[in-house]
Short mmCIF file of C-alpha atoms (C1' of nucleotides) in Angstrom, two decimals:
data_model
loop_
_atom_site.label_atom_id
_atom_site.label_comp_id
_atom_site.label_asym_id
_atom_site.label_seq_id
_atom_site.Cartn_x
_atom_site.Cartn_y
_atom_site.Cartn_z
CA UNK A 759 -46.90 70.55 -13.42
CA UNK A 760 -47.06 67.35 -14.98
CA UNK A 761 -45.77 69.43 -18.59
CA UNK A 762 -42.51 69.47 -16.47
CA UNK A 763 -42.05 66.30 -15.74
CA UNK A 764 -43.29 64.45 -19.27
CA UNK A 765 -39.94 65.56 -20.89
CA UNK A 766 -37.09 64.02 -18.07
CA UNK A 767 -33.98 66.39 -20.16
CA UNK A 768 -30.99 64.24 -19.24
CA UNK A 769 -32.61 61.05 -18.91
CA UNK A 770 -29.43 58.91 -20.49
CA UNK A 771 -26.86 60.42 -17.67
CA UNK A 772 -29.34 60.12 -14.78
CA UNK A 773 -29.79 56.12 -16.07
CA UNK A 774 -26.32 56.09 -15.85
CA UNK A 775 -25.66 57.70 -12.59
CA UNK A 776 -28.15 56.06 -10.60
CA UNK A 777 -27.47 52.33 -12.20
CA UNK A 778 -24.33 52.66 -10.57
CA UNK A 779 -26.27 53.63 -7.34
CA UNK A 780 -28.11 50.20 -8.06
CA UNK A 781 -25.24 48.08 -8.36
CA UNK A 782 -23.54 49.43 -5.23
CA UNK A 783 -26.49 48.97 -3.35
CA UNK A 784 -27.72 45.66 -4.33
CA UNK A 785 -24.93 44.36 -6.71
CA UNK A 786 -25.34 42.40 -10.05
CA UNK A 787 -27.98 40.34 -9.33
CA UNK A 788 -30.21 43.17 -8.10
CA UNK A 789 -29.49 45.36 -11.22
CA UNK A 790 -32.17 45.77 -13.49
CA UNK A 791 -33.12 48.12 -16.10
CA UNK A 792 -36.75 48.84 -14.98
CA UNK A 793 -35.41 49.48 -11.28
CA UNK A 794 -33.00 52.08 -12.96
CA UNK A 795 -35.86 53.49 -14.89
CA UNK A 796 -38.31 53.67 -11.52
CA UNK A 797 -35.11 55.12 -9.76
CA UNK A 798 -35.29 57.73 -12.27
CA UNK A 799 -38.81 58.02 -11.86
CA UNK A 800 -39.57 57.28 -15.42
CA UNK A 801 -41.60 54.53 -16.73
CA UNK A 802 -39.84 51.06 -17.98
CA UNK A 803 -39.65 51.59 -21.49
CA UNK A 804 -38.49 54.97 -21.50
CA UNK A 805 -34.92 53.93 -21.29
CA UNK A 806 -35.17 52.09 -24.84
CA UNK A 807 -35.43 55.81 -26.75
CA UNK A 808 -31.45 56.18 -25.31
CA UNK A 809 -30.48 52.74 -24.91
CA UNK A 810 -30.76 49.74 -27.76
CA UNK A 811 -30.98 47.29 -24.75
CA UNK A 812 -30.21 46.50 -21.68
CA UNK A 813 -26.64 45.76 -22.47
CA UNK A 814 -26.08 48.79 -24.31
CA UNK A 815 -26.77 50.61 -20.79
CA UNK A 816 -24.94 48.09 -19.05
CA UNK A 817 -21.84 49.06 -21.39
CA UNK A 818 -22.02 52.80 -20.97
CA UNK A 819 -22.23 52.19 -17.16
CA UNK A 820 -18.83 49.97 -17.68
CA UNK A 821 -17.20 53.00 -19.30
CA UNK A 822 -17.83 55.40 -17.14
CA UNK A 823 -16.51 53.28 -14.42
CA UNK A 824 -13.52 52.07 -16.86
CA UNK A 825 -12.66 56.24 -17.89
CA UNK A 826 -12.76 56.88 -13.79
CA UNK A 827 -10.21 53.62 -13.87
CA UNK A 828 -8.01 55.22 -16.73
CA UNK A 829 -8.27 58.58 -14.60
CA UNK A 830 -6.85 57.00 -11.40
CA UNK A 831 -4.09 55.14 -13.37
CA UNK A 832 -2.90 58.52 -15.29
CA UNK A 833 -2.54 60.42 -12.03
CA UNK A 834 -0.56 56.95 -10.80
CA UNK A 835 1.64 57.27 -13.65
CA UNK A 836 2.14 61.15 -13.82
CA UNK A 837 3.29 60.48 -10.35
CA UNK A 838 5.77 57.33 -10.85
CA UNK A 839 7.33 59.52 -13.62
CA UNK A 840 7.78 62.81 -11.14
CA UNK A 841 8.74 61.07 -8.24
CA UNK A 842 10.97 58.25 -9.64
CA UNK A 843 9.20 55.33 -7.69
CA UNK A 844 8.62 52.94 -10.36
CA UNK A 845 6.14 50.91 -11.88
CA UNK A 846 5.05 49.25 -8.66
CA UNK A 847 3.02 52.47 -7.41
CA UNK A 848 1.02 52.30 -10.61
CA UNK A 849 0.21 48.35 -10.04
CA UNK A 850 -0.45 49.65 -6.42
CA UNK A 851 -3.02 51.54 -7.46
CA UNK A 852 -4.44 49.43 -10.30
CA UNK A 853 -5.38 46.76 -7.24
CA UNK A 854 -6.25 49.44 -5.19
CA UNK A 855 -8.84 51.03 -7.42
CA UNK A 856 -10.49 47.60 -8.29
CA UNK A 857 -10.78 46.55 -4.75
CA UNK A 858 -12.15 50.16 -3.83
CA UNK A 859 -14.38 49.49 -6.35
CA UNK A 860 -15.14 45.63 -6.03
CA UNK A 861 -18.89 45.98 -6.98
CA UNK A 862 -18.53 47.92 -10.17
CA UNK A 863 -15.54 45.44 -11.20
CA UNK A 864 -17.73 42.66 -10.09
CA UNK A 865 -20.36 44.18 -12.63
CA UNK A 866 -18.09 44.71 -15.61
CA UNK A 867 -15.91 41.66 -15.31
CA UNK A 868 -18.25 39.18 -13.76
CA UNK A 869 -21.42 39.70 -15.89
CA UNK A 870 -22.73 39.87 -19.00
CA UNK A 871 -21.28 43.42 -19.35
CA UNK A 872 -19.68 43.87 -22.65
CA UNK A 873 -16.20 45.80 -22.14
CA UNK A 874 -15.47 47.42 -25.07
CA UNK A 875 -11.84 46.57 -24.67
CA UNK A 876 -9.37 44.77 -26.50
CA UNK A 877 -5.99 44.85 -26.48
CA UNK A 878 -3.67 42.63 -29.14
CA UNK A 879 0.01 41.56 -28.02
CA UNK A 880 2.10 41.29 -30.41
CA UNK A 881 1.93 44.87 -31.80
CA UNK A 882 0.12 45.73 -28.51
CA UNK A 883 -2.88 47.85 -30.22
CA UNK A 884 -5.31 49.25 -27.72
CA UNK A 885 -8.06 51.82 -28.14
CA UNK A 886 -6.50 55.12 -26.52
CA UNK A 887 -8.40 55.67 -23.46
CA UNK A 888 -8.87 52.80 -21.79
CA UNK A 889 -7.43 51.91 -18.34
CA UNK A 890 -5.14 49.24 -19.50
CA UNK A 891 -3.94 51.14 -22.27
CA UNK A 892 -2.78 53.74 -19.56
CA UNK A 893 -1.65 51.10 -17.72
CA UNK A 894 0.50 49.19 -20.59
CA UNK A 895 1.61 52.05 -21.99
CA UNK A 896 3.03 53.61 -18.78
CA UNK A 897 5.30 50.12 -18.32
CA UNK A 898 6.34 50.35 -21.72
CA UNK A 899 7.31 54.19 -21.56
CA UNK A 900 9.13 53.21 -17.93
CA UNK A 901 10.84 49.97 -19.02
CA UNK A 902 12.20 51.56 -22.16
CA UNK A 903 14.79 52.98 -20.14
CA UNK A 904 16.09 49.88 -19.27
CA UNK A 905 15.40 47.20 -21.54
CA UNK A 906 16.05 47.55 -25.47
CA UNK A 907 13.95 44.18 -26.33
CA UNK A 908 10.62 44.92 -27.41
CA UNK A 909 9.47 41.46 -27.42
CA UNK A 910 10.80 41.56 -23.62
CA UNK A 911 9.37 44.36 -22.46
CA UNK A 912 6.16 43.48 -23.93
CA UNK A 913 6.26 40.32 -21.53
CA UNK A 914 7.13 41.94 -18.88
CA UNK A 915 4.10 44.30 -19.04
CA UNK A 916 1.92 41.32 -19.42
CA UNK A 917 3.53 39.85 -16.66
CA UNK A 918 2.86 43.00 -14.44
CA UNK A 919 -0.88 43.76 -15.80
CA UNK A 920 -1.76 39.79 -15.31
CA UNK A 921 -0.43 39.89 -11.98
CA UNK A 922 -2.11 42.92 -10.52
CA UNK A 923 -5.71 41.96 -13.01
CA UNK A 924 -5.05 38.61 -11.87
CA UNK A 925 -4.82 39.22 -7.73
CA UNK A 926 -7.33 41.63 -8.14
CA UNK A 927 -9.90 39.49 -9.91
CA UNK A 928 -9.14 36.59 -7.23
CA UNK A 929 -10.19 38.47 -4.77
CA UNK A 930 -13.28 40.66 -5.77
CA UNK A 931 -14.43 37.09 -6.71
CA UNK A 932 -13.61 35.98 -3.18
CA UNK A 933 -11.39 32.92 -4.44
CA UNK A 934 -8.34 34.18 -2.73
CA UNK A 935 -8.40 36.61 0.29
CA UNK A 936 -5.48 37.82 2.09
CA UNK A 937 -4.97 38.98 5.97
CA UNK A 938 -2.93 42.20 5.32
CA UNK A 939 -2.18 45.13 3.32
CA UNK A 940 -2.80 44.77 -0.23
CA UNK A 941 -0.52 47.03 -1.60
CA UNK A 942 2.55 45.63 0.68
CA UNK A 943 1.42 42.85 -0.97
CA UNK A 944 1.30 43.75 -4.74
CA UNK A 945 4.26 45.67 -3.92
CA UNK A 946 6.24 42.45 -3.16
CA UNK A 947 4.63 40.59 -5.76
CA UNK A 948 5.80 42.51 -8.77
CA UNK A 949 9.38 43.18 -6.87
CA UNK A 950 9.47 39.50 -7.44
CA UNK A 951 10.12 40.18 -11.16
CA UNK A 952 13.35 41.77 -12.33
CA UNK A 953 11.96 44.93 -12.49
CA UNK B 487 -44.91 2.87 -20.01
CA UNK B 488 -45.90 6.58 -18.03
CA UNK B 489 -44.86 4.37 -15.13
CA UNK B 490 -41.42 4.06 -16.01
CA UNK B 491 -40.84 7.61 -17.05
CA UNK B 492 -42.24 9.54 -14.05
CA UNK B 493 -39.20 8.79 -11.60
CA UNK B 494 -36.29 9.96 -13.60
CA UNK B 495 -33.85 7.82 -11.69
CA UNK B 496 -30.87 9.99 -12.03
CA UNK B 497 -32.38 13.54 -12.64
CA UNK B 498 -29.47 15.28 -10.18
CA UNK B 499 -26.42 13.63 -12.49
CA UNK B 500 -27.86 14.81 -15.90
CA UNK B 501 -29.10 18.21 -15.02
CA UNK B 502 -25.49 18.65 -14.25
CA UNK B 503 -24.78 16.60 -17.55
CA UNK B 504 -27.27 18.74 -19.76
CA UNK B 505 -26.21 21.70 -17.74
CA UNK B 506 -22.87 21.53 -19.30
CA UNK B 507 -23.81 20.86 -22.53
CA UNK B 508 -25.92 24.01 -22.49
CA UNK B 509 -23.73 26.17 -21.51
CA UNK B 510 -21.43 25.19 -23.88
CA UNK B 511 -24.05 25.38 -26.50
CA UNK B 512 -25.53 28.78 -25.72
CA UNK B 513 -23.43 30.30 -23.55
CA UNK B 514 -24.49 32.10 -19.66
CA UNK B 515 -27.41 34.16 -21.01
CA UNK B 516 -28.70 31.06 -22.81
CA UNK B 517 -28.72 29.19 -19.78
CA UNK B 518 -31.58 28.45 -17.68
CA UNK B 519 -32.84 26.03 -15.02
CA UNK B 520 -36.11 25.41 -17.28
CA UNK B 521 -34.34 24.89 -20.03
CA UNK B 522 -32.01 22.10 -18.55
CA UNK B 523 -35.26 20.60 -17.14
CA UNK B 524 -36.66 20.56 -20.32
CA UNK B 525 -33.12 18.74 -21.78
CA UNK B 526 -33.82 16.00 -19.02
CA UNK B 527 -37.41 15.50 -20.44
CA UNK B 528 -38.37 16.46 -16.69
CA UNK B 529 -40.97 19.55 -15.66
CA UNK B 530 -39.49 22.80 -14.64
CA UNK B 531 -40.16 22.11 -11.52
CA UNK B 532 -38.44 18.75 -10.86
CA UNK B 533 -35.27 20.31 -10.29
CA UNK B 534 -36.05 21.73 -6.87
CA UNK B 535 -36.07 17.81 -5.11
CA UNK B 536 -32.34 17.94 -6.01
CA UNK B 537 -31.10 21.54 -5.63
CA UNK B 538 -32.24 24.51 -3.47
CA UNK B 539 -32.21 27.05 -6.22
CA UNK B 540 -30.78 27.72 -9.19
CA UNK B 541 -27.63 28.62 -7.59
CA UNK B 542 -26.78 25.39 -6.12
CA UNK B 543 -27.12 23.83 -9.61
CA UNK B 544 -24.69 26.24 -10.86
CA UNK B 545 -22.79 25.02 -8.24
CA UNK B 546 -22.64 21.57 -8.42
CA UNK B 547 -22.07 22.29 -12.49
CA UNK B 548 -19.23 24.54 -11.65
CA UNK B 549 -17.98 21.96 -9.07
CA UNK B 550 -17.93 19.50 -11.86
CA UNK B 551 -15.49 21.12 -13.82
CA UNK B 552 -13.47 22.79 -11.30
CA UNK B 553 -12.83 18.69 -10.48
CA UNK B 554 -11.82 17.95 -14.12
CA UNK B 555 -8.98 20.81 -13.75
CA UNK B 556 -7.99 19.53 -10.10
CA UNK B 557 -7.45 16.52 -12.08
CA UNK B 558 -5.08 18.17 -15.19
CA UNK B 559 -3.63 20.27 -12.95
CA UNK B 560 -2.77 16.92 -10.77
CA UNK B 561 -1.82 15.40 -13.84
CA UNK B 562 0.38 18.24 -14.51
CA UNK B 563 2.19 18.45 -10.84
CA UNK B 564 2.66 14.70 -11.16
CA UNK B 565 4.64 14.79 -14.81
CA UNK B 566 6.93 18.00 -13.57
CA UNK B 567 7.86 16.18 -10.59
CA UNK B 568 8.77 12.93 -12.52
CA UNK B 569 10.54 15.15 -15.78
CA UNK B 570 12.37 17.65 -13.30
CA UNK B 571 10.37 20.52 -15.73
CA UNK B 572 9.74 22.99 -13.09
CA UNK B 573 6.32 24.54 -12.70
CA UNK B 574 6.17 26.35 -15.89
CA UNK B 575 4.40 23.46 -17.26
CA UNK B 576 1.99 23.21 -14.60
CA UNK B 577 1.12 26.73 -15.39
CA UNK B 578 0.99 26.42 -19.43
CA UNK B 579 -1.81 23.50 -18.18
CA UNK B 580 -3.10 26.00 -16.29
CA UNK B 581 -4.12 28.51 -18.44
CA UNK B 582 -4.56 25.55 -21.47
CA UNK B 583 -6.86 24.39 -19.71
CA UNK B 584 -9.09 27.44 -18.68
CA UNK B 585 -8.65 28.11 -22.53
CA UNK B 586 -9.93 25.23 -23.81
CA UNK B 587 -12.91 25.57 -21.44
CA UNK B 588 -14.03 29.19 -21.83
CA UNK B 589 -17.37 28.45 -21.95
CA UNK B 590 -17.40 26.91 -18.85
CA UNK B 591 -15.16 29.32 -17.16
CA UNK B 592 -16.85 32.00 -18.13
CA UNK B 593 -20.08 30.47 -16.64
CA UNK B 594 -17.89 29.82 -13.67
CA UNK B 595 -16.07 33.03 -13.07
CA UNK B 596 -18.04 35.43 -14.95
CA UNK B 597 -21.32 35.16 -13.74
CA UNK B 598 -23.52 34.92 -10.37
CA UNK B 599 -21.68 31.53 -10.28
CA UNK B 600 -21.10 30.87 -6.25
CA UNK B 601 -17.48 28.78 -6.52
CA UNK B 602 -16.93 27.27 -3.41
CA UNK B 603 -13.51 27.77 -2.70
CA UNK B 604 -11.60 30.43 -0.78
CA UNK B 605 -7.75 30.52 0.07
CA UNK B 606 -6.25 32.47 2.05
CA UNK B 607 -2.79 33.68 2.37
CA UNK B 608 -0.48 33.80 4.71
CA UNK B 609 -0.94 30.68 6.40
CA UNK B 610 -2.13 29.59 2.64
CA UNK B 611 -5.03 27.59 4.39
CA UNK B 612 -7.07 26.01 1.11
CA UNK B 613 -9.72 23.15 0.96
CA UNK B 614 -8.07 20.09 -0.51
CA UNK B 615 -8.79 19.05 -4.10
CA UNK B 616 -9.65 21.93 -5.48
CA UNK B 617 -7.70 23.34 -8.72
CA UNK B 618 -5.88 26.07 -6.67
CA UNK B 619 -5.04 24.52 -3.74
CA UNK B 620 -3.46 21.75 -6.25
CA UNK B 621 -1.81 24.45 -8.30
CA UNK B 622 -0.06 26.35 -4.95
CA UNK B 623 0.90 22.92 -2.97
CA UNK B 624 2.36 21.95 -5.87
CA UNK B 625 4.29 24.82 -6.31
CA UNK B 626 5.07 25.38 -2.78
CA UNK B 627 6.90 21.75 -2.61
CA UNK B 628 8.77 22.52 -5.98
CA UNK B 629 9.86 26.11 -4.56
CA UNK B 630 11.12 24.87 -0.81
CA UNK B 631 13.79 22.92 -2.92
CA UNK B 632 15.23 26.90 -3.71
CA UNK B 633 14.30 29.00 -1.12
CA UNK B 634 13.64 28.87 2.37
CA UNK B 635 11.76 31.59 3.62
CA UNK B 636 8.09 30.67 3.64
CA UNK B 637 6.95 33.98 3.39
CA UNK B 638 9.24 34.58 -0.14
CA UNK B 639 7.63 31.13 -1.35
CA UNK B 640 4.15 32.10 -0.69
CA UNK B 641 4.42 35.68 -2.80
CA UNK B 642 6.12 33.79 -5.65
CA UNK B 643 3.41 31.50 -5.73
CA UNK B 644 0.79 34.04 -5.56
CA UNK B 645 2.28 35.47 -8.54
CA UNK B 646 2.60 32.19 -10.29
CA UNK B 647 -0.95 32.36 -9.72
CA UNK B 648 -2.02 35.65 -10.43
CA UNK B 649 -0.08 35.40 -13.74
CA UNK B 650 -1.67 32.19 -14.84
CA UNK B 651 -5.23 33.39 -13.78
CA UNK B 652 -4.50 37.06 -14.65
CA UNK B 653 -3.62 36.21 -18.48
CA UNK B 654 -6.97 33.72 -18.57
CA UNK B 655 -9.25 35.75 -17.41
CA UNK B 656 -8.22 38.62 -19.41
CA UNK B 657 -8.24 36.35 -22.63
CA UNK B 658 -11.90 34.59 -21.35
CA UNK B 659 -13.16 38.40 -20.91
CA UNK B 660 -11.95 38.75 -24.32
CA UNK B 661 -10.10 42.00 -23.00
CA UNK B 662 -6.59 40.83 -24.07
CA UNK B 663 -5.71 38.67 -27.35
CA UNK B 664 -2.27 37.41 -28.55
CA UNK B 665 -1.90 36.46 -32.08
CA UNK B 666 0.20 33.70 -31.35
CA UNK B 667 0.74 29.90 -29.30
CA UNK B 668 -0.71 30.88 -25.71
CA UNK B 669 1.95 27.92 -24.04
CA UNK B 670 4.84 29.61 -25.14
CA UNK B 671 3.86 33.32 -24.29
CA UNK B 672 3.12 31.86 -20.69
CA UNK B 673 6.16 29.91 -20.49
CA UNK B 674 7.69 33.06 -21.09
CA UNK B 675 5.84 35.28 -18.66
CA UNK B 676 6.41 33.13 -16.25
CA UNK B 677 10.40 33.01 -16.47
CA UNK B 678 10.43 36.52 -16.19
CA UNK B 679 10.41 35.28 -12.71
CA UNK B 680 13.61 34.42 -10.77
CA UNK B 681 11.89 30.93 -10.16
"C1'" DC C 1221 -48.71 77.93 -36.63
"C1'" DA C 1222 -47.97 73.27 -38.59
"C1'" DA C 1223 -45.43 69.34 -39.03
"C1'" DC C 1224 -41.74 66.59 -37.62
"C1'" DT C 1225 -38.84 64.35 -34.43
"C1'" DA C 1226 -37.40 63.16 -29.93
"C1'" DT C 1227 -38.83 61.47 -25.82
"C1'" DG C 1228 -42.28 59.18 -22.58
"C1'" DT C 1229 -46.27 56.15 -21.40
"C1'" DT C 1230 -49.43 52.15 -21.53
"C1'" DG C 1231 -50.28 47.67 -22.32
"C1'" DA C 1232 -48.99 43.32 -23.81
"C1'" DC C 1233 -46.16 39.14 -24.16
"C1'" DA C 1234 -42.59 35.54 -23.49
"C1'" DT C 1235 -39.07 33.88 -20.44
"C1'" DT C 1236 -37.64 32.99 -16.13
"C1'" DG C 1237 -37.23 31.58 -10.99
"C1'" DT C 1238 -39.83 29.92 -7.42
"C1'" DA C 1239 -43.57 28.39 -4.24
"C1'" DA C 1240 -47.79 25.56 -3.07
"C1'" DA C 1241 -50.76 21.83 -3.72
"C1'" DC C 1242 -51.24 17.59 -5.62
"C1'" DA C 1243 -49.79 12.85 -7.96
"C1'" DT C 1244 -47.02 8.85 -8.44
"C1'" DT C 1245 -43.81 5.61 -7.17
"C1'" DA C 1246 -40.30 3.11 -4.39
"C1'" DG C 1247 -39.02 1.03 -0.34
"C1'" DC C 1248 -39.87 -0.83 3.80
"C1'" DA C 1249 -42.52 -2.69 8.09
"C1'" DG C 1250 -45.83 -5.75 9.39
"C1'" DC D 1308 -48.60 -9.25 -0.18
"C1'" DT D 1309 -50.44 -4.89 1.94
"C1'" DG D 1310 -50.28 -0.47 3.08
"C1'" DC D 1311 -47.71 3.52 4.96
"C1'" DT D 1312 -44.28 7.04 4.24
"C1'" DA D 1313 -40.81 9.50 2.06
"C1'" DA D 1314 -38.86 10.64 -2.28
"C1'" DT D 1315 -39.58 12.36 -6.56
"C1'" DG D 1316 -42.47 14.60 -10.35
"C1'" DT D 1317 -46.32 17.49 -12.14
"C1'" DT D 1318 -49.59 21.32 -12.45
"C1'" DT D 1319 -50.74 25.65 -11.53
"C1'" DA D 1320 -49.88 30.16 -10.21
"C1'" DC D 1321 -47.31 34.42 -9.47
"C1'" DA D 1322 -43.95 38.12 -9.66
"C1'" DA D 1323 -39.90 40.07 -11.88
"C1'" DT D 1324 -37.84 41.05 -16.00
"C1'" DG D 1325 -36.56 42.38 -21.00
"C1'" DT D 1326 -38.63 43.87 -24.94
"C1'" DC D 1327 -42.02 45.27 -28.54
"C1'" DA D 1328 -45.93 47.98 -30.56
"C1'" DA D 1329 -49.15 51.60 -30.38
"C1'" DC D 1330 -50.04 55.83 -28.68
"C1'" DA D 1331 -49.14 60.64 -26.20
"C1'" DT D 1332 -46.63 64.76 -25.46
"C1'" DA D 1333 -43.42 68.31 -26.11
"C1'" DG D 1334 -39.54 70.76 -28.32
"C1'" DT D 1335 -37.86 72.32 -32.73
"C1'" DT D 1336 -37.83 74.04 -37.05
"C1'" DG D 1337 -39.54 75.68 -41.50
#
DNA sequence: CAACTATGTTGACATTGTAAACATTAGCAG
DNA sequence: CTGCTAATGTTTACAATGTCAACATAGTTG
């Protein structure tokens, strides 16, 4: 019985799975890597043979939240380009994933977590993948059709994404809280801009 | 000679002194409230006659410079006003300053950091003095000279805001990086707006 | 089957936050 | 000045945590 259980078999997934369990139960500052490893009823140190340290596991728990992220905002742009509606329904749902999801954002973006993210004006080089990659690259395809200026429409993306990362990270952090709908909200916000 | 070092005098002033310094030294993970006790030549426990926890230093640190861009941002509001420059300069302070300060706003917004400080919208209730509340008020009296409706004012201004803090944050979080000067991009971004 | 490698376990250690019990000093009442 | 009391520090202790080293077990492969 106990040959069955020496050998866990997906050990690296379940650390993953069940650290986000952790977080949404007791957020940041109850996440640790030996309560993952009891929640995974292994000992403390097993985690080490699949994970350099604890930020390494803290990263792979970041992606998987970041690839659900880029998931959401692919479906949100599939459906602006079907339907016509614009880039607004894609910033919709970039706020509305984030505050559906305010303790894994408050994990990745207000921790230690290292995001491994980075995305370059200018030229706008991004790692394919990535939620704001989907997100920048979805303005970009959408305001081509209007705007010929690259150097414009790259403002005006970084316009859009600071606005909805910006709101967003105001409120998870609970420095700015609004009494209404959210996505009214965003919705007005980035009608604001010319486009 | 014991008897002059054993009351510190000012212990609660230059843990928030050394505080800063190690934070900008080491960074969050590097910082500790042993370690600043140590800085202050003061046991590890000496701390606790002046704050609750380690939170409440974290705080009062954060508190400290949180005041510091209340004042720039003052500053700021106060040259617009005189040199008719709209609030695009109060917003190229804006992110300046949270630029030149990553350290500390990483320690501020990017860790278990409590910042006391919540506004709401809508009836855009704030607590005086702090950076946003100095940010929005000024915004909101250099907007009513344009538009009338409160409601249009407050969106704009929210995202003024969101734009200023968005771009930050995601430059702090080292998510987003532009090869180029940081004032002008913003000044940019925000014209993009109709005001 | 034997040896190797991957995966877990035990035990140890340093760092940290925090609490309790005790020490020293400052300030004030008499 | 004396002595009490509150404010401020120190020592000691403990639990939680990340991490390392040494060892154990189990698949895998020649």
């Amino acid at each position: 019985m106990q040959k069955e259980n020496y050998h866990h078999g997906t050990l690296k997934e379940e650390m993953i799975q069940k650290g986000l369990i952790l977080i949404n139960n007791e957020g940041i500052k109850g996440f640790s890597l030996r309560k993952v490893a009891a929640m995974c009823g292994v000992s403390h140190t097993a985690p080490y043979k699949h994970f350099k340290n604890k930020e390494e596991l803290m990263e792979a728990i970041s992606n998987r939240v970041l690839k659900s992220f880029s998931e959401c905002l692919m479906k949100a742009v599939e459906t602006a380009k079907n339907e016509q509606t614009g880039m607004a329904d894609v910033g919709k749902a970039y706020v509305k994933f984030m505050l559906d999801n305010k303790e894994y954002f408050r994990f990745i973006f207000f921790s230690e977590c290292k995001v491994n993210v980075k995305l370059k004006a200018n030229d706008f080089i991004y790692k394919p993948g990535n939620p704001f990659e989907v997100f920048c690259s979805g303005a970009t395809a959408y305001l081509e059709h209007f705007i010929k200026d690259k150097t414009e429409i790259n403002c005006i993306i970084l316009s859009m994404w600071s606005i909805v990362h910006g709101i967003s990270t105001l409120v998870i952090h609970e420095t700015f809280e609004y009494e209404g709908d959210y996505e009214e909200l965003v919705e007005r916000m980035l009608r604001v801009q010319p486009r």
